[in-house]
mmCIF file with all atom_site columns, C-alpha atoms in Angstrom:
data_model
loop_
_atom_site.group_PDB
_atom_site.id
_atom_site.type_symbol
_atom_site.label_atom_id
_atom_site.label_alt_id
_atom_site.label_comp_id
_atom_site.label_asym_id
_atom_site.label_entity_id
_atom_site.label_seq_id
_atom_site.pdbx_PDB_ins_code
_atom_site.Cartn_x
_atom_site.Cartn_y
_atom_site.Cartn_z
_atom_site.occupancy
_atom_site.B_iso_or_equiv
_atom_site.pdbx_formal_charge
_atom_site.auth_seq_id
_atom_site.auth_comp_id
_atom_site.auth_asym_id
_atom_site.auth_atom_id
_atom_site.pdbx_PDB_model_num
ATOM 1  C CA . UNK A 1 1  ? 115.874 104.184 104.202 1.00 83.00 ? 1  UNK A CA 1
ATOM 2  C CA . UNK A 1 2  ? 114.907 107.863 103.988 1.00 84.00 ? 2  UNK A CA 1
ATOM 3  C CA . UNK A 1 3  ? 111.254 106.879 104.488 1.00 88.00 ? 3  UNK A CA 1
ATOM 4  C CA . UNK A 1 4  ? 111.623 104.554 107.486 1.00 90.00 ? 4  UNK A CA 1
ATOM 5  C CA . UNK A 1 5  ? 115.167 105.117 108.744 1.00 87.00 ? 5  UNK A CA 1
ATOM 6  C CA . UNK A 1 6  ? 114.405 106.787 112.078 1.00 90.00 ? 6  UNK A CA 1
ATOM 7  C CA . UNK A 1 7  ? 114.014 105.396 115.581 1.00 93.00 ? 7  UNK A CA 1
ATOM 8  C CA . UNK A 1 8  ? 110.209 105.577 115.700 1.00 96.00 ? 8  UNK A CA 1
ATOM 9  C CA . UNK A 1 9  ? 108.910 105.102 112.153 1.00 96.00 ? 9  UNK A CA 1
ATOM 10 C CA . UNK A 1 10 ? 109.466 101.323 111.929 1.00 95.00 ? 10 UNK A CA 1
ATOM 11 C CA . UNK A 1 11 ? 107.744 100.872 115.296 1.00 95.00 ? 11 UNK A CA 1
ATOM 12 C CA . UNK A 1 12 ? 104.688 102.866 114.242 1.00 97.00 ? 12 UNK A CA 1
ATOM 13 C CA . UNK A 1 13 ? 104.465 100.970 110.953 1.00 97.00 ? 13 UNK A CA 1
ATOM 14 C CA . UNK A 1 14 ? 104.942 97.592  112.646 1.00 95.00 ? 14 UNK A CA 1
ATOM 15 C CA . UNK A 1 15 ? 102.080 98.198  115.070 1.00 96.00 ? 15 UNK A CA 1
ATOM 16 C CA . UNK A 1 16 ? 99.794  99.213  112.217 1.00 98.00 ? 16 UNK A CA 1
ATOM 17 C CA . UNK A 1 17 ? 100.378 95.907  110.387 1.00 96.00 ? 17 UNK A CA 1
ATOM 18 C CA . UNK A 1 18 ? 97.555  94.374  112.445 1.00 93.00 ? 18 UNK A CA 1
ATOM 19 C CA . UNK A 1 19 ? 95.070  97.049  111.365 1.00 97.00 ? 19 UNK A CA 1
ATOM 20 C CA . UNK A 1 20 ? 93.954  100.599 112.024 1.00 97.00 ? 20 UNK A CA 1
ATOM 21 C CA . UNK A 1 21 ? 94.471  101.941 115.542 1.00 97.00 ? 21 UNK A CA 1
ATOM 22 C CA . UNK A 1 22 ? 93.203  104.971 117.396 1.00 96.00 ? 22 UNK A CA 1
ATOM 23 C CA . UNK A 1 23 ? 95.849  107.585 117.986 1.00 94.00 ? 23 UNK A CA 1
ATOM 24 C CA . UNK A 1 24 ? 96.072  107.105 121.767 1.00 94.00 ? 24 UNK A CA 1
ATOM 25 C CA . UNK A 1 25 ? 96.216  103.320 121.551 1.00 96.00 ? 25 UNK A CA 1
ATOM 26 C CA . UNK A 1 26 ? 98.928  103.421 118.898 1.00 97.00 ? 26 UNK A CA 1
ATOM 27 C CA . UNK A 1 27 ? 100.989 105.807 120.997 1.00 97.00 ? 27 UNK A CA 1
ATOM 28 C CA . UNK A 1 28 ? 100.653 103.547 124.064 1.00 96.00 ? 28 UNK A CA 1
ATOM 29 C CA . UNK A 1 29 ? 102.058 100.634 122.050 1.00 96.00 ? 29 UNK A CA 1
ATOM 30 C CA . UNK A 1 30 ? 105.265 102.601 121.443 1.00 96.00 ? 30 UNK A CA 1
ATOM 31 C CA . UNK A 1 31 ? 107.046 102.765 124.757 1.00 94.00 ? 31 UNK A CA 1
ATOM 32 C CA . UNK A 1 32 ? 109.083 105.896 125.356 1.00 96.00 ? 32 UNK A CA 1
ATOM 33 C CA . UNK A 1 33 ? 107.764 108.084 122.526 1.00 96.00 ? 33 UNK A CA 1
ATOM 34 C CA . UNK A 1 34 ? 106.767 111.611 123.510 1.00 97.00 ? 34 UNK A CA 1
ATOM 35 C CA . UNK A 1 35 ? 103.580 113.288 122.280 1.00 96.00 ? 35 UNK A CA 1
ATOM 36 C CA . UNK A 1 36 ? 105.613 115.678 120.150 1.00 97.00 ? 36 UNK A CA 1
ATOM 37 C CA . UNK A 1 37 ? 107.681 112.913 118.553 1.00 97.00 ? 37 UNK A CA 1
ATOM 38 C CA . UNK A 1 38 ? 104.601 110.735 117.968 1.00 97.00 ? 38 UNK A CA 1
ATOM 39 C CA . UNK A 1 39 ? 102.818 113.586 116.192 1.00 96.00 ? 39 UNK A CA 1
ATOM 40 C CA . UNK A 1 40 ? 105.893 114.427 114.118 1.00 97.00 ? 40 UNK A CA 1
ATOM 41 C CA . UNK A 1 41 ? 106.436 110.773 113.168 1.00 97.00 ? 41 UNK A CA 1
ATOM 42 C CA . UNK A 1 42 ? 102.877 110.034 112.038 1.00 97.00 ? 42 UNK A CA 1
ATOM 43 C CA . UNK A 1 43 ? 102.735 113.329 110.116 1.00 97.00 ? 43 UNK A CA 1
ATOM 44 C CA . UNK A 1 44 ? 105.920 112.428 108.239 1.00 96.00 ? 44 UNK A CA 1
ATOM 45 C CA . UNK A 1 45 ? 104.629 108.925 107.513 1.00 97.00 ? 45 UNK A CA 1
ATOM 46 C CA . UNK A 1 46 ? 101.374 110.414 106.259 1.00 97.00 ? 46 UNK A CA 1
ATOM 47 C CA . UNK A 1 47 ? 103.219 112.942 104.091 1.00 97.00 ? 47 UNK A CA 1
ATOM 48 C CA . UNK A 1 48 ? 105.293 110.104 102.586 1.00 97.00 ? 48 UNK A CA 1
ATOM 49 C CA . UNK A 1 49 ? 102.143 108.144 101.748 1.00 97.00 ? 49 UNK A CA 1
ATOM 50 C CA . UNK A 1 50 ? 102.794 105.236 104.123 1.00 97.00 ? 50 UNK A CA 1
ATOM 51 C CA . UNK A 1 51 ? 100.082 105.999 106.692 1.00 98.00 ? 51 UNK A CA 1
ATOM 52 C CA . UNK A 1 52 ? 96.545  107.300 106.324 1.00 98.00 ? 52 UNK A CA 1
ATOM 53 C CA . UNK A 1 53 ? 94.859  109.417 108.991 1.00 97.00 ? 53 UNK A CA 1
ATOM 54 C CA . UNK A 1 54 ? 91.103  109.245 109.437 1.00 96.00 ? 54 UNK A CA 1
ATOM 55 C CA . UNK A 1 55 ? 89.296  111.836 111.555 1.00 95.00 ? 55 UNK A CA 1
ATOM 56 C CA . UNK A 1 56 ? 85.772  110.985 112.691 1.00 94.00 ? 56 UNK A CA 1
ATOM 57 C CA . UNK A 1 57 ? 83.378  113.924 113.239 1.00 92.00 ? 57 UNK A CA 1
ATOM 58 C CA . UNK A 1 58 ? 82.512  113.199 116.864 1.00 93.00 ? 58 UNK A CA 1
ATOM 59 C CA . UNK A 1 59 ? 83.102  114.990 120.148 1.00 92.00 ? 59 UNK A CA 1
ATOM 60 C CA . UNK A 1 60 ? 85.766  114.490 121.362 1.00 89.00 ? 60 UNK A CA 1
ATOM 61 C CA . UNK A 1 61 ? 87.491  113.973 117.992 1.00 88.00 ? 61 UNK A CA 1
ATOM 62 C CA . UNK A 1 62 ? 88.395  110.401 117.145 1.00 94.00 ? 62 UNK A CA 1
ATOM 63 C CA . UNK A 1 63 ? 91.502  109.880 115.014 1.00 95.00 ? 63 UNK A CA 1
ATOM 64 C CA . UNK A 1 64 ? 92.655  106.548 113.587 1.00 97.00 ? 64 UNK A CA 1
ATOM 65 C CA . UNK A 1 65 ? 95.814  105.682 111.727 1.00 98.00 ? 65 UNK A CA 1
ATOM 66 C CA . UNK A 1 66 ? 96.235  102.859 109.263 1.00 98.00 ? 66 UNK A CA 1
ATOM 67 C CA . UNK A 1 67 ? 98.611  101.735 106.557 1.00 98.00 ? 67 UNK A CA 1
ATOM 68 C CA . UNK A 1 68 ? 98.161  102.727 102.944 1.00 98.00 ? 68 UNK A CA 1
ATOM 69 C CA . UNK A 1 69 ? 98.864  100.198 100.187 1.00 98.00 ? 69 UNK A CA 1
ATOM 70 C CA . UNK A 1 70 ? 102.369 101.635 100.010 1.00 97.00 ? 70 UNK A CA 1
ATOM 71 C CA . UNK A 1 71 ? 102.778 101.188 103.769 1.00 97.00 ? 71 UNK A CA 1
ATOM 72 C CA . UNK A 1 72 ? 101.481 97.611  103.601 1.00 97.00 ? 72 UNK A CA 1
ATOM 73 C CA . UNK A 1 73 ? 104.110 96.814  100.987 1.00 97.00 ? 73 UNK A CA 1
ATOM 74 C CA . UNK A 1 74 ? 106.716 97.218  103.763 1.00 96.00 ? 74 UNK A CA 1
ATOM 75 C CA . UNK A 1 75 ? 105.287 94.254  105.706 1.00 96.00 ? 75 UNK A CA 1
ATOM 76 C CA . UNK A 1 76 ? 107.954 91.689  104.664 1.00 96.00 ? 76 UNK A CA 1
ATOM 77 C CA . UNK A 1 77 ? 110.723 94.162  105.537 1.00 93.00 ? 77 UNK A CA 1
ATOM 78 C CA . UNK A 1 78 ? 109.231 95.059  108.931 1.00 93.00 ? 78 UNK A CA 1
ATOM 79 C CA . UNK A 1 79 ? 108.560 91.441  109.870 1.00 94.00 ? 79 UNK A CA 1
ATOM 80 C CA . UNK A 1 80 ? 112.063 90.512  108.736 1.00 93.00 ? 80 UNK A CA 1
ATOM 81 C CA . UNK A 1 81 ? 113.557 93.195  110.973 1.00 90.00 ? 81 UNK A CA 1
ATOM 82 C CA . UNK A 1 82 ? 111.415 91.963  113.871 1.00 89.00 ? 82 UNK A CA 1
ATOM 83 C CA . UNK A 1 83 ? 112.505 88.344  113.353 1.00 92.00 ? 83 UNK A CA 1
ATOM 84 C CA . UNK A 1 84 ? 116.155 89.361  113.108 1.00 92.00 ? 84 UNK A CA 1
ATOM 85 C CA . UNK A 1 85 ? 115.865 91.461  116.283 1.00 88.00 ? 85 UNK A CA 1
ATOM 86 C CA . UNK A 1 86 ? 114.259 88.610  118.232 1.00 88.00 ? 86 UNK A CA 1
ATOM 87 C CA . UNK A 1 87 ? 116.930 86.169  117.077 1.00 87.00 ? 87 UNK A CA 1
ATOM 88 C CA . UNK A 1 88 ? 119.779 88.587  117.796 1.00 84.00 ? 88 UNK A CA 1
ATOM 89 C CA . UNK A 1 89 ? 118.374 89.404  121.254 1.00 80.00 ? 89 UNK A CA 1
ATOM 90 C CA . UNK A 1 90 ? 118.330 85.696  122.184 1.00 79.00 ? 90 UNK A CA 1
ATOM 91 C CA . UNK A 1 91 ? 121.964 85.332  121.123 1.00 80.00 ? 91 UNK A CA 1
ATOM 92 C CA . UNK A 1 92 ? 123.107 88.289  123.249 1.00 71.00 ? 92 UNK A CA 1
#
């Protein structure tokens, strides 16, 4: 839980399950996250070895985020949380 137990980390990881995403696109998928919190979240995930950051040497800089093998191993947990949330929301 120390690795993914914040408000934003599971959302970032869940959106990366489909594949690598450019920084701006990933941030747009996460409604309500500020620039500062997005940057802090992906840096922590990268530090913990769950997310990889790729910088392409172009102008303007292009940055993509993707899951590492360790991050991909969380797929059953993330999809389980998503399924539970969808089911619980329907019951409310």
